mmCIF file of C-alpha atoms in Angstrom:
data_model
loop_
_atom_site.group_PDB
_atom_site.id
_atom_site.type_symbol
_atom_site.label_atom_id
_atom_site.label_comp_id
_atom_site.label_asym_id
_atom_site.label_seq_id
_atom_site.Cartn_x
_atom_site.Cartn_y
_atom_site.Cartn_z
ATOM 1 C CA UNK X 281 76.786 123.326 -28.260
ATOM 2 C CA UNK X 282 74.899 119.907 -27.510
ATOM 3 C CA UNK X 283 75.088 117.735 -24.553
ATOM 4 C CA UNK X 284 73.177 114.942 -26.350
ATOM 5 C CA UNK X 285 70.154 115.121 -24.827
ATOM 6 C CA UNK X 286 72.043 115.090 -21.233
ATOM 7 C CA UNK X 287 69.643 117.924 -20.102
ATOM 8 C CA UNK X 288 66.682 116.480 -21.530
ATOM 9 C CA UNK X 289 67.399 112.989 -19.535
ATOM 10 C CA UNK X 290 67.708 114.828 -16.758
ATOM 11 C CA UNK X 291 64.010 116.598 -16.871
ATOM 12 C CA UNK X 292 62.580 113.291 -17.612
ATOM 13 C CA UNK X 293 64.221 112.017 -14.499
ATOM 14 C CA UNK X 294 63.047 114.945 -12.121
ATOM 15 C CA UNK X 295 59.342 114.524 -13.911
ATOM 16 C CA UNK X 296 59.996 110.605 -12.921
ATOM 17 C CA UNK X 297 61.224 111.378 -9.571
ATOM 18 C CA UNK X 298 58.553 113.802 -8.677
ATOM 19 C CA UNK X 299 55.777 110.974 -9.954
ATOM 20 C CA UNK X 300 57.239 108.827 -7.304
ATOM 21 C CA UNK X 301 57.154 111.642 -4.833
ATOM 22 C CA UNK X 302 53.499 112.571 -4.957
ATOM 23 C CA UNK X 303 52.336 108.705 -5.282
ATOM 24 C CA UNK X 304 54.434 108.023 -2.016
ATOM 25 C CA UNK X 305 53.149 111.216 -0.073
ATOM 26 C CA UNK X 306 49.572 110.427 -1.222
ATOM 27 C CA UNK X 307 50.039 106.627 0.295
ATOM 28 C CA UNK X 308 52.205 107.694 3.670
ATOM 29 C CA UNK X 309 51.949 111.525 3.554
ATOM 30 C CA UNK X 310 55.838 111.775 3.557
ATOM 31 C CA UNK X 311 58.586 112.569 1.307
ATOM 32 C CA UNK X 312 62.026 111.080 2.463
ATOM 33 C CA UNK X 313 64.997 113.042 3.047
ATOM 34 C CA UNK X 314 66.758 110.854 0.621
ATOM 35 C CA UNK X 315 63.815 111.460 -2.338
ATOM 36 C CA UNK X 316 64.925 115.599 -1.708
ATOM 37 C CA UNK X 317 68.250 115.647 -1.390
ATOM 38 C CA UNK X 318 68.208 113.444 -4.683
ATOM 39 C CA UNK X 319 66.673 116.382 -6.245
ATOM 40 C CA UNK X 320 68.700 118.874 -4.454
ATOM 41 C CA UNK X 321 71.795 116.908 -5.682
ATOM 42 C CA UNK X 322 70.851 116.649 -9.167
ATOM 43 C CA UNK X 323 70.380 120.169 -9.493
ATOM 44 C CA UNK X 324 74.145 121.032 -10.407
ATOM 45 C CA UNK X 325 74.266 118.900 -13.293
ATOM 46 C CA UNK X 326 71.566 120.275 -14.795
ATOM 47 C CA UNK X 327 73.346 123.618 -14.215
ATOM 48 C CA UNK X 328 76.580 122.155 -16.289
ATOM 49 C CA UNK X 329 74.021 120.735 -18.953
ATOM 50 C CA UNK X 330 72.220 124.277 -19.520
ATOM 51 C CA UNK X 331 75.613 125.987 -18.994
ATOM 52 C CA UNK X 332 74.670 128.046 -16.122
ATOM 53 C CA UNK X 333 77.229 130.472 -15.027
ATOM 54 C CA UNK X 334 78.917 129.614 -11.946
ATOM 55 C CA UNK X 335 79.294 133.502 -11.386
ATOM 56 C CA UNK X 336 76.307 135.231 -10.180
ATOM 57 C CA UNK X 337 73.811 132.729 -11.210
ATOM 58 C CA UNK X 338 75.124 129.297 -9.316
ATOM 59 C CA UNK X 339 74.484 131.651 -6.071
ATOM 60 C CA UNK X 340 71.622 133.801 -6.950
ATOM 61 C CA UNK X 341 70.026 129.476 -7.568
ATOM 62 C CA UNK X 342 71.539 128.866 -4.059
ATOM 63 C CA UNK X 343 69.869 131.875 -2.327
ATOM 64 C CA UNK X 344 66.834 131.692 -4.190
ATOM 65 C CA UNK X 345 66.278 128.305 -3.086
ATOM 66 C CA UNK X 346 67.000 128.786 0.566
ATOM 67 C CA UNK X 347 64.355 132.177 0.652
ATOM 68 C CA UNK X 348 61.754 129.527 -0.756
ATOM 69 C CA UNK X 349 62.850 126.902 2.645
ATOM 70 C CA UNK X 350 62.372 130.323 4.817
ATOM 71 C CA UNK X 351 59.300 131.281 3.412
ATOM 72 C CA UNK X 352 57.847 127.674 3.483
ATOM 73 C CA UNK X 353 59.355 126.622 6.838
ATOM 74 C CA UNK X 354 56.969 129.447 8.126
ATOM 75 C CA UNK X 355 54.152 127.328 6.410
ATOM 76 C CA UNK X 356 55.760 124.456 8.459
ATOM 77 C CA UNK X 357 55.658 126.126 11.419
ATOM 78 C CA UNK X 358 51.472 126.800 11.198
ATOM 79 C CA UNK X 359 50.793 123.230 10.531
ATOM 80 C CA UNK X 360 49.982 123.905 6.379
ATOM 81 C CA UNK X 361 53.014 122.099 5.014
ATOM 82 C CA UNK X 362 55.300 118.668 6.112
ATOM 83 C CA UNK X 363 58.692 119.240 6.460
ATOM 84 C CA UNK X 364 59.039 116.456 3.298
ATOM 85 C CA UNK X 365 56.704 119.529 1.864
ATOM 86 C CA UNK X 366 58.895 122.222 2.487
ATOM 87 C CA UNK X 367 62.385 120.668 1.546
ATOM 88 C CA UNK X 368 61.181 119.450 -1.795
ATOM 89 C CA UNK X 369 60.119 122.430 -3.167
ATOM 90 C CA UNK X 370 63.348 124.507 -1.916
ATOM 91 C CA UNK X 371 65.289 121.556 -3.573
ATOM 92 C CA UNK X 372 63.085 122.163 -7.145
ATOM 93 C CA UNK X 373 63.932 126.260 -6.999
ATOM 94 C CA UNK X 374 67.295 125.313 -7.463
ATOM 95 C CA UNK X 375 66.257 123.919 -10.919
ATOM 96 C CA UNK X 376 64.284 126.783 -11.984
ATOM 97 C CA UNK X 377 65.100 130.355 -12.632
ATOM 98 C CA UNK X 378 64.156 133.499 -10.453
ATOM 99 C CA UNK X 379 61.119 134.189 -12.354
ATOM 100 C CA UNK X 380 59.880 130.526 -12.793
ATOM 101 C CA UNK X 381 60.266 130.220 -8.789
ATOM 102 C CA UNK X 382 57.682 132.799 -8.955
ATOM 103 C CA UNK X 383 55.366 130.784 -11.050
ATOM 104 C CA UNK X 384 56.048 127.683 -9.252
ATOM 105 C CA UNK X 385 54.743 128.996 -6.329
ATOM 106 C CA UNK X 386 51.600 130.655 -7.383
ATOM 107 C CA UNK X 387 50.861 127.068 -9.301
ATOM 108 C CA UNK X 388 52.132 125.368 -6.653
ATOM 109 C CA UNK X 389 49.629 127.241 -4.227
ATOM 110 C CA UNK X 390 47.042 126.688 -6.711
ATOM 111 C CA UNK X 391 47.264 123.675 -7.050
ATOM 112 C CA UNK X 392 47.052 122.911 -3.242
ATOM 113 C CA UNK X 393 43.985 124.900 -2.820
ATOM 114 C CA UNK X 394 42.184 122.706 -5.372
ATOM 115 C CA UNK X 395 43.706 119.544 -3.643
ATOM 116 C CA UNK X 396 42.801 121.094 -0.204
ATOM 117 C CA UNK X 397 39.117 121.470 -0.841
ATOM 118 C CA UNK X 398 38.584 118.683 -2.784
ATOM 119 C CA UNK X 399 40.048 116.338 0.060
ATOM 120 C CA UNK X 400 38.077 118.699 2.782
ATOM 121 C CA UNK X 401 34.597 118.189 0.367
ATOM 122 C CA UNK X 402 35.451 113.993 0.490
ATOM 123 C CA UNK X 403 36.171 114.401 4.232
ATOM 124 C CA UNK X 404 32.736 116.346 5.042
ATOM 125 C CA UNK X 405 30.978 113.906 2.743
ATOM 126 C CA UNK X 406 32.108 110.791 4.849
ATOM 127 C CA UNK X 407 30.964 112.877 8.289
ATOM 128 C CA UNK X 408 34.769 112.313 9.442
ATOM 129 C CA UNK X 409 35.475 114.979 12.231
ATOM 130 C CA UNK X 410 38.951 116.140 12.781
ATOM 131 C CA UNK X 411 41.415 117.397 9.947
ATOM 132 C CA UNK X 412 42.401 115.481 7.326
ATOM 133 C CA UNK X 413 45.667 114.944 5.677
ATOM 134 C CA UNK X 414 46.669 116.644 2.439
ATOM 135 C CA UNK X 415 49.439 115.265 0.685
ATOM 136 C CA UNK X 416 50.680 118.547 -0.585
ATOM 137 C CA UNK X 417 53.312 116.855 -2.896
ATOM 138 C CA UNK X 418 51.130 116.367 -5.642
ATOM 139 C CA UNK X 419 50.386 120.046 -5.542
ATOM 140 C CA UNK X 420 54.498 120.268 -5.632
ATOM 141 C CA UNK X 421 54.603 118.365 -8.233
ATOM 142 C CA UNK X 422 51.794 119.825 -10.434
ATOM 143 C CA UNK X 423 53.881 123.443 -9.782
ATOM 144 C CA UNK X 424 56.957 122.083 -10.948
ATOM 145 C CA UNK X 425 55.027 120.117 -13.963
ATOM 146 C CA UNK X 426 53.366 123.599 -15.260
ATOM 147 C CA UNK X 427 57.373 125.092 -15.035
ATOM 148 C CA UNK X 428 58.813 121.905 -16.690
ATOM 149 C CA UNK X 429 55.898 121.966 -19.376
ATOM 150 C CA UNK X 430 56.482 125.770 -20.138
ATOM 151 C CA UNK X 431 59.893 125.298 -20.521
ATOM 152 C CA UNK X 432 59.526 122.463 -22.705
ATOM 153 C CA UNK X 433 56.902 124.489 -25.278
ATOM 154 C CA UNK X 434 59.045 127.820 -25.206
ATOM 155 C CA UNK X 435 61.804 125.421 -26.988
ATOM 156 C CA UNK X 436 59.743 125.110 -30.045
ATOM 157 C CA UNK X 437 57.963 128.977 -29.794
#
C-alpha cells in the first residue's frame, strides 16, 4: 500500500520544523508552545501514513510519550531543561517507536553533553561568571535527527 510519499512529506516537515526549533532556541533560548504542539499534532497523521494500529500501539505512543514529559519534567524541575525543552521532546516520542525513544534519549543526552561543555569551555574562555544558557533544542533535535536518519537507511538495508 502507498500513500504517495504522504509519510515521507511528513518527515521532511518534522526535520524542517525541528531546524526552526533549534535556530529559534539558540537565538531566544525558547521553544513556543505553538512550535510543540505543532509537532504533537502532527504526530497522528503520521500514525495513519505508517498504518499504525489504533489498538495497542496508538496508546502504548500516548503513554510512552507522557513517561518521557515525567521523566524530563524532573530535569525541569533541577534547572537542566526549559519547559520548551521538555514538551518538545515528549511531543517527538509520539513519532517514534518504544525502542527508538530509547535511542533518542541516549543521543539526545549525548548530544547535550557535547553542547553543554562546549558552551561552558566558550563561557570560561570569555572569564564570564555565572551560568550560561544552553539551548538544549539543538541537542533535541540532533536526537531526533540520528532516529529520523536510522529510519531513513533501514528502508534501503
Amino acid at each position: 500500500m502507498t500513500n504517495f510519499g504522504f509519510t515521507e512529506i511528513l518527515i521532511i516537515l518534522l526535520g524542517i520544523i525541528l531546524v526552526i526549533a533549534a535556530v529559534i532556541d539558540v537565538r531566544t533560548f525558547t521553544i513556543s508552545n505553538r512550535l510543540n504542539l505543532f509537532v504533537a499534532l502532527l504526530a497522528p497523521l503520521y500514525w495513519w501514513s505508517v498504518s499504525l494500529p489504533l489498538w495497542p500501539d496508538a496508546p502504548v505512543q500516548l503513554a510512552a510519550a507522557a513517561i518521557v514529559f515525567l521523566l524530563l519534567a524532573g530535569a525541569f524541575h533541577f534547572g537542566m531543561m526549559g519547559g520548551g525543552d521538555v514538551k518538545l521532546a515528549a511531543a517527538l516520542a509520539l513519532w517514534f517507536s518504544p525502542p527508538e525513544i530509547l535511542k533518542f534519549l541516549v543521543m539526545m543526552s549525548i548530544a547535550g553533553g557535547v553542547l553543554t561543555l562546549g558552551i561552558l569551555a566558550v563561557h570560561r574562555l570569555r572569564s564570564k561568571e555565572g551560568r550560561p544558557k544552553i539551548p538544549y533544542g539543538v541537542a533535541i533535535a540532533c536526537g531526533a535527527f540520528v532516529i529520523l536518519t536510522q529510519r531513513f537507511l533501514n528502508q534501503f538495508a
